[in-house]
C-alpha atoms as a PDB file:
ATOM      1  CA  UNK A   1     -35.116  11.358   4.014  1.00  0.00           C
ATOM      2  CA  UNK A   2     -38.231   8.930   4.243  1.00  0.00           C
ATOM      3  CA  UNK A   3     -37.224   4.909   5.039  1.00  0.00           C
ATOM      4  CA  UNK A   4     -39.538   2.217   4.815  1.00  0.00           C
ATOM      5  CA  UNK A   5     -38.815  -1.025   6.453  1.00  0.00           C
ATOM      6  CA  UNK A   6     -39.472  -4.290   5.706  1.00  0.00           C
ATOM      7  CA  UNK A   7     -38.700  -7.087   8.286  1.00  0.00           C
ATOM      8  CA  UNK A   8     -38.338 -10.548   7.903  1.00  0.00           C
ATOM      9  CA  UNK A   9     -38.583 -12.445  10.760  1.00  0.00           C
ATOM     10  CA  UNK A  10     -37.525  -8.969  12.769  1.00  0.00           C
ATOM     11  CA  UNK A  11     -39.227  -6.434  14.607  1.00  0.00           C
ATOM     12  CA  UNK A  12     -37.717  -3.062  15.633  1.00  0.00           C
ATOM     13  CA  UNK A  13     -39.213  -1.118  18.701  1.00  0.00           C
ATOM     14  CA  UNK A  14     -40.347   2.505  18.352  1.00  0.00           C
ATOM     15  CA  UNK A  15     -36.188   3.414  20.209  1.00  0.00           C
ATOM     16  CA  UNK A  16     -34.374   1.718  17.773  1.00  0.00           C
ATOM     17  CA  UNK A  17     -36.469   3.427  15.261  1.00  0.00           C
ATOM     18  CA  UNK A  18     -35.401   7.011  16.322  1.00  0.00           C
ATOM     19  CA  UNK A  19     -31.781   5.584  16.475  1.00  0.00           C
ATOM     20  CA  UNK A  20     -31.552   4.570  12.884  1.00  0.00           C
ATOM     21  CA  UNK A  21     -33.407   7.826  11.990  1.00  0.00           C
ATOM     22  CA  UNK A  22     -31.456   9.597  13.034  1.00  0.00           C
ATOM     23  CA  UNK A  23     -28.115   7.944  11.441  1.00  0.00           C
ATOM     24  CA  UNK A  24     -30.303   8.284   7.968  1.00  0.00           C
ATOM     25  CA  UNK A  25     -30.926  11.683   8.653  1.00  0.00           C
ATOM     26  CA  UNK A  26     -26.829  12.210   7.975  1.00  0.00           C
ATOM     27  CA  UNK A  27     -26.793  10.351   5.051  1.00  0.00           C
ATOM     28  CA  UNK A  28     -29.821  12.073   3.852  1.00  0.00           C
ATOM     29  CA  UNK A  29     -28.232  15.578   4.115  1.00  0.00           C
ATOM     30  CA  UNK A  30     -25.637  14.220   1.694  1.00  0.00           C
ATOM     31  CA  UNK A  31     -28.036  13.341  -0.603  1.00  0.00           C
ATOM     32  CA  UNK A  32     -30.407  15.934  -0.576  1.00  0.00           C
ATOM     33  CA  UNK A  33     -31.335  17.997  -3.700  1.00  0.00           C
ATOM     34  CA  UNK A  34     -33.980  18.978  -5.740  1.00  0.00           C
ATOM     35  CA  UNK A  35     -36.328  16.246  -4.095  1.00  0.00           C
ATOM     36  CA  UNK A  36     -36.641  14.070  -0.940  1.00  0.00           C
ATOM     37  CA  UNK A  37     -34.410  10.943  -1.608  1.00  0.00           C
ATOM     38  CA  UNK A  38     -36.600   7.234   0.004  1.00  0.00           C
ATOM     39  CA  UNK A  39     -34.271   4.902   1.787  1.00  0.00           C
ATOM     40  CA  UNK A  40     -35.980   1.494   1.717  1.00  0.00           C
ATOM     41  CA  UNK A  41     -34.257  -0.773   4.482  1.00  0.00           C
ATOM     42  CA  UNK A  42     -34.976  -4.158   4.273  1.00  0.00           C
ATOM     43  CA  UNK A  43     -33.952  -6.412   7.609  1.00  0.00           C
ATOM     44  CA  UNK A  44     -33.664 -11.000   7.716  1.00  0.00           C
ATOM     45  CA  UNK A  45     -32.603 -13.314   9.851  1.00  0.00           C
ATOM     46  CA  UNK A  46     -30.820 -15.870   8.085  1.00  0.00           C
ATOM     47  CA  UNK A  47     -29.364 -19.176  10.776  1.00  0.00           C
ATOM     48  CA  UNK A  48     -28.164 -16.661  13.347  1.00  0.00           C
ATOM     49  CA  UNK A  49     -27.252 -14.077  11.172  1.00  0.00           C
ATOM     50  CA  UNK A  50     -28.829 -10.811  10.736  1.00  0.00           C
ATOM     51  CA  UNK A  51     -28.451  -9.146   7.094  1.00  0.00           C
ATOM     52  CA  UNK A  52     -29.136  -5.525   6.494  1.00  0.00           C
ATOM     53  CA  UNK A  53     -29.646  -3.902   2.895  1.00  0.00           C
ATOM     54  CA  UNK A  54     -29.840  -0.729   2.365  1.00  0.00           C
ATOM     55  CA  UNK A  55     -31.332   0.827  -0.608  1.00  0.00           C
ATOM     56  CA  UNK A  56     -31.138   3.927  -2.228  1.00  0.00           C
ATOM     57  CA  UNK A  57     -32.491   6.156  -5.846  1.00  0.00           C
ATOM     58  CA  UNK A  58     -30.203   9.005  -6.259  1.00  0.00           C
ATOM     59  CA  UNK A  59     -30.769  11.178  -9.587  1.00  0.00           C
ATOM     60  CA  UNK A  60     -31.161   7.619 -11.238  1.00  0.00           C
ATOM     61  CA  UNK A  61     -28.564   5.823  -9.760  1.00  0.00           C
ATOM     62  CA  UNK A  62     -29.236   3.531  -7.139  1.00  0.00           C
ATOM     63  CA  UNK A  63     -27.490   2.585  -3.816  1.00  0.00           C
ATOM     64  CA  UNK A  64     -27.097   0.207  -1.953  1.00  0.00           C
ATOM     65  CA  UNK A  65     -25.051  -0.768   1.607  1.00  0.00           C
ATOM     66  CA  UNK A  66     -25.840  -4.537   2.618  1.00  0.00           C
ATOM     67  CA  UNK A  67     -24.041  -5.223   5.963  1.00  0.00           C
ATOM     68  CA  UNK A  68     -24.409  -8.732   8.004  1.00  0.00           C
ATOM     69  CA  UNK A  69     -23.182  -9.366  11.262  1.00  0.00           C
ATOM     70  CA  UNK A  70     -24.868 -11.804  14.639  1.00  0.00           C
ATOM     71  CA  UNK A  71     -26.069  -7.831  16.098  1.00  0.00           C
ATOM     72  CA  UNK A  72     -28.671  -6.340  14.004  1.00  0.00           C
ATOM     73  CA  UNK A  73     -27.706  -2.798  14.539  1.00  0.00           C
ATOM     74  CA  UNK A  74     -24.384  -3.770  13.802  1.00  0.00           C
ATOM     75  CA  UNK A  75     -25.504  -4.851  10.565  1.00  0.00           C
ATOM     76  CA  UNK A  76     -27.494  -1.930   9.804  1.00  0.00           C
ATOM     77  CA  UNK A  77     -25.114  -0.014  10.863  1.00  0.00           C
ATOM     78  CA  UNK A  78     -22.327  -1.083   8.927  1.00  0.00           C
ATOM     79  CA  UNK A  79     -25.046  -1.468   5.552  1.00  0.00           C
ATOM     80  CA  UNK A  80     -25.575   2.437   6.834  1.00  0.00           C
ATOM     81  CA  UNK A  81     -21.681   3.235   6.401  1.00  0.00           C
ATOM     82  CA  UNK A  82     -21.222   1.253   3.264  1.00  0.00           C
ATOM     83  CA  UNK A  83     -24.337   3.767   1.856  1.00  0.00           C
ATOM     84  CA  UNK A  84     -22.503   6.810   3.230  1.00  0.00           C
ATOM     85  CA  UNK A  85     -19.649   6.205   1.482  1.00  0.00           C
ATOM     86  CA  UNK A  86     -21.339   5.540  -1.787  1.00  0.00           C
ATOM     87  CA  UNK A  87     -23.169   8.596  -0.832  1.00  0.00           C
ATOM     88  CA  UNK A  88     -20.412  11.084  -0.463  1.00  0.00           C
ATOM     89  CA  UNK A  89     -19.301   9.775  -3.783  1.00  0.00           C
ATOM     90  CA  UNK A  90     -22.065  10.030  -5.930  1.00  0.00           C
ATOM     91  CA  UNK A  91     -22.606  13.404  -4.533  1.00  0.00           C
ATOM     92  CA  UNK A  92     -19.014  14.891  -5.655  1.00  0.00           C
ATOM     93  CA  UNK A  93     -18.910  12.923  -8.970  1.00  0.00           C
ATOM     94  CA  UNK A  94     -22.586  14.448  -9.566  1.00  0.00           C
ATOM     95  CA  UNK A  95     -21.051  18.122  -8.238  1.00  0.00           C
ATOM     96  CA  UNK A  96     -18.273  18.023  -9.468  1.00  0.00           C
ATOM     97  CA  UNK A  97     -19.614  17.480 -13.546  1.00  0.00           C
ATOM     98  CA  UNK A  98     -22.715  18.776 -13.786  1.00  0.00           C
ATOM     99  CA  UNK A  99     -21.670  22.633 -12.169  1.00  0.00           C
ATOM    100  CA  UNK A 100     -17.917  23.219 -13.478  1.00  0.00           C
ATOM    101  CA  UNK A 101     -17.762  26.364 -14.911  1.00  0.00           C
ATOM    102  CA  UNK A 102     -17.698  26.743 -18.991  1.00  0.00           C
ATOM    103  CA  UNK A 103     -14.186  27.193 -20.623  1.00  0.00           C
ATOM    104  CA  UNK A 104     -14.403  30.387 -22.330  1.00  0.00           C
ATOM    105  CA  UNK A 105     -14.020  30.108 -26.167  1.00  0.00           C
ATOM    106  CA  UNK A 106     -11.770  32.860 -27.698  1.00  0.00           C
ATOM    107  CA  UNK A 107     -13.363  34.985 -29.643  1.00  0.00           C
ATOM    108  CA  UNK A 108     -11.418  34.641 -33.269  1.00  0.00           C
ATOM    109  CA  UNK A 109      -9.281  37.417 -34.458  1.00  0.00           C
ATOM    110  CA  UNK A 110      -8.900  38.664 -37.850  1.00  0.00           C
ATOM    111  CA  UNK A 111      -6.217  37.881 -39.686  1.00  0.00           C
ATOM    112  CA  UNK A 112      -4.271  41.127 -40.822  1.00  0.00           C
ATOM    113  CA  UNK A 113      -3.756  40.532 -45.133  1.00  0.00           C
ATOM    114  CA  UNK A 114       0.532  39.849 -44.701  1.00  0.00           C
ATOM    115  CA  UNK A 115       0.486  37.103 -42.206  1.00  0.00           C
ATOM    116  CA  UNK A 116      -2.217  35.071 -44.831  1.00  0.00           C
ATOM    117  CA  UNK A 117       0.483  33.035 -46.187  1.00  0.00           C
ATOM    118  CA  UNK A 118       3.138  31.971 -43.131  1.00  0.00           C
ATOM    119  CA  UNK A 119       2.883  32.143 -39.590  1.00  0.00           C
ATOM    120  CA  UNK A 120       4.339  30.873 -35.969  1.00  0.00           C
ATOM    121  CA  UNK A 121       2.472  31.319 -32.385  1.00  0.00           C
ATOM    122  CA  UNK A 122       5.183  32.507 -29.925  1.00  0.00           C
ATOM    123  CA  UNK A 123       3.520  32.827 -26.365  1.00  0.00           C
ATOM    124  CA  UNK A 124       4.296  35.957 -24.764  1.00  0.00           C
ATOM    125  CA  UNK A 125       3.385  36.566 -21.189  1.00  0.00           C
ATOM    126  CA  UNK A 126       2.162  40.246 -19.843  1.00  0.00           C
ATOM    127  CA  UNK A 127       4.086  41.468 -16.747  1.00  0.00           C
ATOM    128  CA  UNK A 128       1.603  41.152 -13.732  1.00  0.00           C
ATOM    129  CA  UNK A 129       1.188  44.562 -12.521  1.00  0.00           C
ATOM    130  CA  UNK A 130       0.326  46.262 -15.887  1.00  0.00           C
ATOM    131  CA  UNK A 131      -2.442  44.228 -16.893  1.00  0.00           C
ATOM    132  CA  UNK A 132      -4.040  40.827 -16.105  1.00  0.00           C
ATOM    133  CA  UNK A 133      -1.728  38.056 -17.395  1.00  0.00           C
ATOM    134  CA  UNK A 134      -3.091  36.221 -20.683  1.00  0.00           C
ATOM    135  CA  UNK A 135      -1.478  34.593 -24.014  1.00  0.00           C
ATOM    136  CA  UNK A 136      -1.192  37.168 -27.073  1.00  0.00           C
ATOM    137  CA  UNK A 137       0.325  35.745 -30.211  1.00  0.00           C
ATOM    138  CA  UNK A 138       3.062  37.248 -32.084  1.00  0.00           C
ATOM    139  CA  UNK A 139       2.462  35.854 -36.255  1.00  0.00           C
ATOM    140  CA  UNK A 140       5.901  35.765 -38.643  1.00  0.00           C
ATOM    141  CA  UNK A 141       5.177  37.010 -41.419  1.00  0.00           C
ATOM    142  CA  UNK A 142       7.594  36.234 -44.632  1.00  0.00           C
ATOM    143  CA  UNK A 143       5.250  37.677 -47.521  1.00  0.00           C
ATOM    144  CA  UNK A 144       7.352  40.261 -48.392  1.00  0.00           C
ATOM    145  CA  UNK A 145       9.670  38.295 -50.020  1.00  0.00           C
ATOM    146  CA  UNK A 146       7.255  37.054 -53.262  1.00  0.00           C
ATOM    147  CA  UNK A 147       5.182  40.327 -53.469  1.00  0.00           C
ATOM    148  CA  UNK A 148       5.834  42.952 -55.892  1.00  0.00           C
ATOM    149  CA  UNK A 149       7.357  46.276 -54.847  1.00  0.00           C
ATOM    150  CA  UNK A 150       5.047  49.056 -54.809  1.00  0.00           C
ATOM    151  CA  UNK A 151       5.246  52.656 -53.955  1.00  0.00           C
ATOM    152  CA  UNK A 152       3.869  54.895 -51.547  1.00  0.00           C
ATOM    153  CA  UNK A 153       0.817  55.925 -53.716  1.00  0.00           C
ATOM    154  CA  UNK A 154       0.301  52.412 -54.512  1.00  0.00           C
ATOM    155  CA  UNK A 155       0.460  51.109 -50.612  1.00  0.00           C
ATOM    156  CA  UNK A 156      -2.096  53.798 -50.027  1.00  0.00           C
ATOM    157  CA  UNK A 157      -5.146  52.913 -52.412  1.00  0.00           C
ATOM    158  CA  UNK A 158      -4.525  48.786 -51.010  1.00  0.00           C
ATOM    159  CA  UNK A 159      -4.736  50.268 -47.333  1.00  0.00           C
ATOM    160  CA  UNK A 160      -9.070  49.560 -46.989  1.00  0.00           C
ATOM    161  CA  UNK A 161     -11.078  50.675 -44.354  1.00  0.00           C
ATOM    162  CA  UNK A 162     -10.763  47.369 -42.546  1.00  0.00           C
ATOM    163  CA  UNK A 163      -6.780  47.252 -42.432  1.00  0.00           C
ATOM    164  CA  UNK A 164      -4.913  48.930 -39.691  1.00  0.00           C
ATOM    165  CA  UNK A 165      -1.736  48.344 -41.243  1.00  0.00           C
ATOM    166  CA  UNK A 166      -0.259  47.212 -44.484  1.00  0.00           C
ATOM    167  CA  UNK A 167       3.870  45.547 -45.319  1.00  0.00           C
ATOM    168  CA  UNK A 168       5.277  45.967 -48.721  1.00  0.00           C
ATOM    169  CA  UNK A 169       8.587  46.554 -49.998  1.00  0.00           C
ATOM    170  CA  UNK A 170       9.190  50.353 -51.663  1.00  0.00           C
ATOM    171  CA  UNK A 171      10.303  50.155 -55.123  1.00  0.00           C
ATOM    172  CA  UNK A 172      12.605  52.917 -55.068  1.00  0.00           C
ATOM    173  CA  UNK A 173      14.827  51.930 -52.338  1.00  0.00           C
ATOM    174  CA  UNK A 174      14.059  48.096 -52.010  1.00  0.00           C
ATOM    175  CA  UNK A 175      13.165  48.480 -47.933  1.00  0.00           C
ATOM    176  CA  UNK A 176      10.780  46.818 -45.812  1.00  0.00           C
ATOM    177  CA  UNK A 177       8.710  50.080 -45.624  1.00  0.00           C
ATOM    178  CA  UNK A 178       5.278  49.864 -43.140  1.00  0.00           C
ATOM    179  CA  UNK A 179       2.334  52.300 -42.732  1.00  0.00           C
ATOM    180  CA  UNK A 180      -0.169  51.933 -39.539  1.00  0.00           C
ATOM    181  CA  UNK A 181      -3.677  54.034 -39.498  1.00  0.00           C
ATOM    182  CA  UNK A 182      -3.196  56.255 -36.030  1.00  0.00           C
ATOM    183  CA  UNK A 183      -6.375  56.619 -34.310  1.00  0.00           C
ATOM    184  CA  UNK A 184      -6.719  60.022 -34.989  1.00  0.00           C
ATOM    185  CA  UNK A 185      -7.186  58.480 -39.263  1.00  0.00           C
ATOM    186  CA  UNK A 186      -3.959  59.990 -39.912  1.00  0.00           C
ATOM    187  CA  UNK A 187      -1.041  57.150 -40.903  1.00  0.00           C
ATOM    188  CA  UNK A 188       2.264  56.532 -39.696  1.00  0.00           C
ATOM    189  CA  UNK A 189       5.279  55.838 -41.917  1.00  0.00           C
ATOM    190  CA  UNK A 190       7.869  53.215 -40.931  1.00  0.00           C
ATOM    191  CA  UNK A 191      10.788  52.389 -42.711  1.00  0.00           C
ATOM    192  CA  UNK A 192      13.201  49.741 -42.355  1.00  0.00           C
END
C-alpha cells in the first residue's frame, strides 16, 4: 500500500513513519487486488487537538477513517481502525457479489402430447444412496376423458418418432390402455 502524507502544522520523524507503515501494511492486505490501493493521510493541529483523516480509493469507492484525539498517534490510530473496519467490509460485500457461483438454469423438458392440456408439480425426493438427491416432477394428466377412443392400430400410426409413450382409451373395452417404446424399438402394452 503506498501513503502520502500531508501535515499541517505536524511533522512525523522517520520512527513514527515505520510505525504507521506498518499498521497500513494490515489494512493494505485487506484491500489488495488487482492493483496497489494509495492511502493518502492527511494530519492538523486544530487548538490542541490533533485530527487524523484517512483516505482511501477502493474499486471506486472511497474510504475514509477521520479520528481526533490530544495524541496524534492516537488519532491516527483510531482514523486507522475506523478504515479497517470499512475495509473488511467493502472487501466481503465486493467478494461476496461479484464471485458467487451461477444458479444453474434447468434445461427445459419436453412436454409428452397427454399432459398438454392439465397438469400439477408434486415434488418427489430420490432416496440418498441410489442417486444424488434432486426435484423430478410427476404431471396429472386428465386428457383422457375428452379424447376419442381409438384402437390399437389407430394408437400405433399417432405414436411418432419423438413420443416415448402415448394414453388413449381402447374402443372396444373402454380402458385406460398405454403403450411405451422399449429401448430395444419394440413397445410395451399396458392396460388398465
Amino acid at each position: 500500500m503506498k501513503i502520502t502524507y500531508t501535515g499541517r502544522q505536524v511533522e512525523l520523524a522517520p520512527a513514527q513513519l515505520k510505525k504507521l507503515e506498518a499498521r497500513f501494511s494490515k489494512i493494505g492486505k485487506y484491500l489488495a487486488g488487482k492493483k496497489e490501493c494509495e492511502a493518502h493521510v492527511v494530519l492538523s493541529l486544530e487548538r490542541h487537538l490533533h485530527l487524523a483523516e484517512v483516505k482511501v480509493n477502493y474499486f471506486n469507492h472511497q474510504l475514509v477513517g477521520v479520528g481526533s484525539s490530544n495524541d496524534l498517534f492516537t488519532a491516527i490510530h483510531s482514523a486507522a481502525e475506523k478504515l479497517e473496519v470499512q475495509a473488511l467490509k467493502a472487501r466481503t460485500k465486493w467478494r461476496d457479489t461479484k464471485r458467487a457461483p451461477r444458479e444453474a438454469v434447468p434445461e427445459p423438458q419436453p412436454k409428452p402430447a397427454a399432459a398438454k392440456k392439465t397438469k400439477s408439480k408434486v415434488k418427489v425426493k430420490a432416496e440418498p444412496e441410489a442417486e444424488p438427491i434432486e426435484d423430478r416432477v410427476i404431471y396429472h394428466v386428465e386428457k383422457h376423458k375428452k379424447d376419442k377412443p381409438m384402437t390399437l392400430d389407430e394408437a400405433m400410426l399417432r405414436m411418432d418418432e419423438d413420443r416415448d409413450y402415448l394414453v388413449y382409451r381402447d374402443a372396444q373395452t373402454d380402458r385406460l390402455v398405454m403403450i411405451v417404446r422399449r429401448r430395444d424399438g419394440n413397445f410395451d402394452l399396458v392396460e388398465a
